[in-house]
Coordinates of C-alpha atoms in Angstrom, one line a residue:
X1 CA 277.2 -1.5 114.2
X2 CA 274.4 -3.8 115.1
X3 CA 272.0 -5.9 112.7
X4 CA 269.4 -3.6 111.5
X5 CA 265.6 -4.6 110.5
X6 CA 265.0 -4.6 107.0
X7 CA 261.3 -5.1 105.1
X8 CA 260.8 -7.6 102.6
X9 CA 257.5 -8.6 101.1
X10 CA 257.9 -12.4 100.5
X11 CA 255.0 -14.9 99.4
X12 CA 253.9 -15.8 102.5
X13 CA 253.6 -19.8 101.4
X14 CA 257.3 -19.6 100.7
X15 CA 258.2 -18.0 103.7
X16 CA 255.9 -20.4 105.8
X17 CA 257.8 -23.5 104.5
X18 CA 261.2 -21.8 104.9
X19 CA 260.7 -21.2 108.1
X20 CA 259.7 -24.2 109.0
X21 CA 262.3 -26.0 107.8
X22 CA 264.9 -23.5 109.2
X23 CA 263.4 -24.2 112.7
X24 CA 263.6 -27.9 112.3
X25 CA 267.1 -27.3 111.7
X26 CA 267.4 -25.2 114.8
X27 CA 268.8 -22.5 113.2
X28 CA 268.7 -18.8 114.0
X29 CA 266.8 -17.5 110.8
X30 CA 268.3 -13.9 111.0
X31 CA 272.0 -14.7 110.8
X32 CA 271.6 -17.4 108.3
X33 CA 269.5 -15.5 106.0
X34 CA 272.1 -12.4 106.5
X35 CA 275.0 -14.7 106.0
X36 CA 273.2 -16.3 102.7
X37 CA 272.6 -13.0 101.5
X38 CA 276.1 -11.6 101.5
X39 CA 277.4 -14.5 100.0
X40 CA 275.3 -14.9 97.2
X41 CA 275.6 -10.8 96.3
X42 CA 279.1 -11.3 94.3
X43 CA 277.1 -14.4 92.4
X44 CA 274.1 -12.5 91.9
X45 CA 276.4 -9.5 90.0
X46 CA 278.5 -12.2 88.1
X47 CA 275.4 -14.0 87.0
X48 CA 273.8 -10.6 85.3
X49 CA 277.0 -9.1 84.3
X50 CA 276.1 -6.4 81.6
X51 CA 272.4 -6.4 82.0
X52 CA 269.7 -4.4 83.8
X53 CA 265.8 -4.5 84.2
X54 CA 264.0 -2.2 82.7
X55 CA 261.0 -0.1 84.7
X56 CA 258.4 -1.7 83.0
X57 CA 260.0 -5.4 83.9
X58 CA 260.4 -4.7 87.5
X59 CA 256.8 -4.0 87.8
X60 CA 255.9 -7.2 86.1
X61 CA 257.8 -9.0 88.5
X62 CA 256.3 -6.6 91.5
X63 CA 253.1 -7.4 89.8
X64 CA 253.9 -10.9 90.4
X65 CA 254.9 -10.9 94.1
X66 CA 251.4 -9.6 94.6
X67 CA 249.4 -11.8 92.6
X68 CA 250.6 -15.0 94.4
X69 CA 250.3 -13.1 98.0
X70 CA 252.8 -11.9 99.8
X71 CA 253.6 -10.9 103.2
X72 CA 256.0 -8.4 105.4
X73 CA 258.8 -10.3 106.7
X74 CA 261.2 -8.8 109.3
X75 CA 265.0 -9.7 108.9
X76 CA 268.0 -8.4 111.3
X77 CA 270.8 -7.8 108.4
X78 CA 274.3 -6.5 108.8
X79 CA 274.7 -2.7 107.8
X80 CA 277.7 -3.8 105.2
X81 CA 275.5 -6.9 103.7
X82 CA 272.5 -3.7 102.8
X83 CA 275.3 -1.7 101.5
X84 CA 276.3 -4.6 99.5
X85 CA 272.5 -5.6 98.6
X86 CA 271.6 -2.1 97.8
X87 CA 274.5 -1.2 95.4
X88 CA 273.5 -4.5 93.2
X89 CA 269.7 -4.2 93.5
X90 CA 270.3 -0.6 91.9
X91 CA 273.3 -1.5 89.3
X92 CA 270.6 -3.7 88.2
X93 CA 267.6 -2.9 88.8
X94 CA 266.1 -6.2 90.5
X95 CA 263.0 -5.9 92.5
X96 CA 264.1 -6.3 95.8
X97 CA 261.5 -8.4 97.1
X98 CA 262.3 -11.0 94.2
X99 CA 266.0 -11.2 94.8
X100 CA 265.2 -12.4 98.2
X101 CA 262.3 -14.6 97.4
X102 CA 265.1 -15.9 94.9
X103 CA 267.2 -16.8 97.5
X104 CA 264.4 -18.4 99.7
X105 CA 263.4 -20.6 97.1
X106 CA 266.8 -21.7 95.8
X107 CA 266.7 -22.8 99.6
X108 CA 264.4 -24.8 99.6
X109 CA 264.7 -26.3 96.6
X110 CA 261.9 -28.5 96.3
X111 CA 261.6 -32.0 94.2
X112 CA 259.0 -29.7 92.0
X113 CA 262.1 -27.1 90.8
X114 CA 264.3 -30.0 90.6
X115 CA 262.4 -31.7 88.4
X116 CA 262.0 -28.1 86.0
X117 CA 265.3 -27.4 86.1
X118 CA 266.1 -31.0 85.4
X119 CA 268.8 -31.7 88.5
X120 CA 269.2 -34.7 90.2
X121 CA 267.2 -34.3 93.6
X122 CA 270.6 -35.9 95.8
X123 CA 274.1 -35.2 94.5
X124 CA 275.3 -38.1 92.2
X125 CA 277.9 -39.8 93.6
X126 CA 280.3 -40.6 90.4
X127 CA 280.2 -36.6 90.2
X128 CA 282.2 -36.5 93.2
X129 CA 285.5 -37.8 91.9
X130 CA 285.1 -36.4 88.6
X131 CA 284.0 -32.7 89.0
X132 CA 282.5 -32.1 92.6
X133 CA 284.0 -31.5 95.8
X134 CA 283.2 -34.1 98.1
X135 CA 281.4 -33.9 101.9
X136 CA 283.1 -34.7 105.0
X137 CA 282.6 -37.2 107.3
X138 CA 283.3 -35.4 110.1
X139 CA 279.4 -33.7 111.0
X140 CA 280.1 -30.2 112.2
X141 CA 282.9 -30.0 109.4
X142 CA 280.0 -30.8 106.6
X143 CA 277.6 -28.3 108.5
X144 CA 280.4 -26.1 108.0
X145 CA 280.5 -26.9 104.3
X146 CA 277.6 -26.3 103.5
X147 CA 276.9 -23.5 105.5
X148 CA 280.2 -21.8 103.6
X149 CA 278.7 -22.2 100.2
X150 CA 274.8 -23.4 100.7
X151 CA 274.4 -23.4 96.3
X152 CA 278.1 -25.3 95.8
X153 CA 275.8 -28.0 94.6
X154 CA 272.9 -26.9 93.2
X155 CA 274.7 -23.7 91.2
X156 CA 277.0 -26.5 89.5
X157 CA 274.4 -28.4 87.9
X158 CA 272.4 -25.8 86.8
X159 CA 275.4 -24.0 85.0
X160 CA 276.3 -27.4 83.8
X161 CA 272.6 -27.9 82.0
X162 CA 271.3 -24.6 81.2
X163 CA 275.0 -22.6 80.8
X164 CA 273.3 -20.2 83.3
X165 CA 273.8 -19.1 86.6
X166 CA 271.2 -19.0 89.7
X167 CA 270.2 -15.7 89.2
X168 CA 269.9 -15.6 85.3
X169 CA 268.2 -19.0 84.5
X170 CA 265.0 -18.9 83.3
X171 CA 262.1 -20.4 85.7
X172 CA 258.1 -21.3 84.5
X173 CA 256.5 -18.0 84.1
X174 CA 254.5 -18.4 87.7
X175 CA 257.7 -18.0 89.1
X176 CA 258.2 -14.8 87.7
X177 CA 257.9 -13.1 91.5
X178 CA 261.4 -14.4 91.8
X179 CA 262.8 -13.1 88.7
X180 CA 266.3 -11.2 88.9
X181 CA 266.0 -10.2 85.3
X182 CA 263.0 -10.5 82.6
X183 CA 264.1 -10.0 78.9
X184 CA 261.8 -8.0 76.8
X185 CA 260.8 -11.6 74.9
X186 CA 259.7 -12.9 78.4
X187 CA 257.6 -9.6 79.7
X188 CA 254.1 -10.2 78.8
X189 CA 253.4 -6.3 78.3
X190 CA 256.1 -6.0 76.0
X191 CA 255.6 -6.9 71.5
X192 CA 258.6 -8.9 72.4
X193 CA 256.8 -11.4 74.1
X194 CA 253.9 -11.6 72.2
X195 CA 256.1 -11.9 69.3
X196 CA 258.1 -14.9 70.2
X197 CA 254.3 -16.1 71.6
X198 CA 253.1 -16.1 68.0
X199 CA 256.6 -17.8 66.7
X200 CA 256.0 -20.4 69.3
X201 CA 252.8 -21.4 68.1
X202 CA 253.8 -21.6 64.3
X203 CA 256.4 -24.0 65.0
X204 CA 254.2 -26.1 66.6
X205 CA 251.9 -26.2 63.9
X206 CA 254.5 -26.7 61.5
X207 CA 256.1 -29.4 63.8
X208 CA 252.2 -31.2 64.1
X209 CA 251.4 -31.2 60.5
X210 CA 255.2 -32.2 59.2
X211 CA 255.3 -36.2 58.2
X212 CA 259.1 -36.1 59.1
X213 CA 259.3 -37.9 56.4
X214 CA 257.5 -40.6 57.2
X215 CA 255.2 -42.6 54.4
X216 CA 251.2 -41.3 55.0

């Protein structure tokens, strides 16, 4: 069966930027996204193993895509990659729209996400001979490389610092339209939150008016 066209309401900054870059690379946006996609499904179950949004969560995060404005994107997919996505976006119930904006903006990865997820913005070279595979010379063969496993990179540091995967770390709350999964204690409508907001704020005013021993 042929690629089929699927809906996805993505912020339509994100997409812009995306696409941009995509075209500078000359690459067909429809097969790489599809190809992306498919791959990424087996990380995306590993990575929430066990846990499942609840209804009032996936609204947040709907919520979310429209707050920051988001437009209807087009994308030719493969019939067995939206079996594939399908069967995960309902196992655990991800807002579809995130998952892929998820995708998009692991993509990307600007200096900005670097930064909050504290990665090194280029792969660090004494990594290579000690933990990571290495690049080769040979240009198509590292196109190929990358193109097998776009994250390789980016999903080992992020396990390395936050014990997380890609789909399960926690981002800034204004990234909450790309959310896989949001806990109870990070879903603003929920006690939870509120909660943890309020436990927050005592520790920092316990931390401000503690002398930590120091002579006043």
């Amino acid at each position: 069966m042929s690629p089929q066209r699927q809906s996805f309401m993505i912020p339509a900054v994100l997409w812009e930027r995306f696409s941009e870059q995509a075209k500078s690379l000359c690459l067909s946006i429809a097969p790489f996204l599809d190809h992306v996609i498919s791959h990424e499904l087996e990380h995306v179950s590993a990575d929430l193993k066990g846990l499942r949004n609840n209804n009032t969560a996936k609204r947040v995060i709907g919520g979310e895509l429209k707050r920051v404005g988001s437009k209807s994107v087009n994308i030719a997919i493969e019939p067995s990659t939206i079996e594939r996505l399908n069967a995960v976006i309902e196992e655990h119930n991800i807002a579809r729209n995130a998952l892929i904006s998820r995708i998009l903006l692991f993509l990307r990865c600007p200096d900005v996400l670097c930064n909050i997820l504290e990665i090194p913005e280029e792969v660090e070279v004494r990594y290579l001979h000690l933990q990571l595979e290495g690049m080769p010379t040979a240009p198509m063969s590292a196109m190929r490389a990358v193109y097998q496993d776009p994250f390789f990179y980016l999903r080992h540091y992020v396990q390395a610092n936050w014990g997380e995967g890609l789909y399960r770390v926690e981002l800034p709350a204004q990234l909450n339209f790309a959310a896989c999964y949001l806990s109870d204690e990070d879903n603003p409508r929920t006690a939870q939150f509120k909660k943890k907001q309020k436990l927050n704020k005592e520790m920092m005013a316990l931390i401000g008016n503690h002398n930590f021993g120091e002579k006043k």
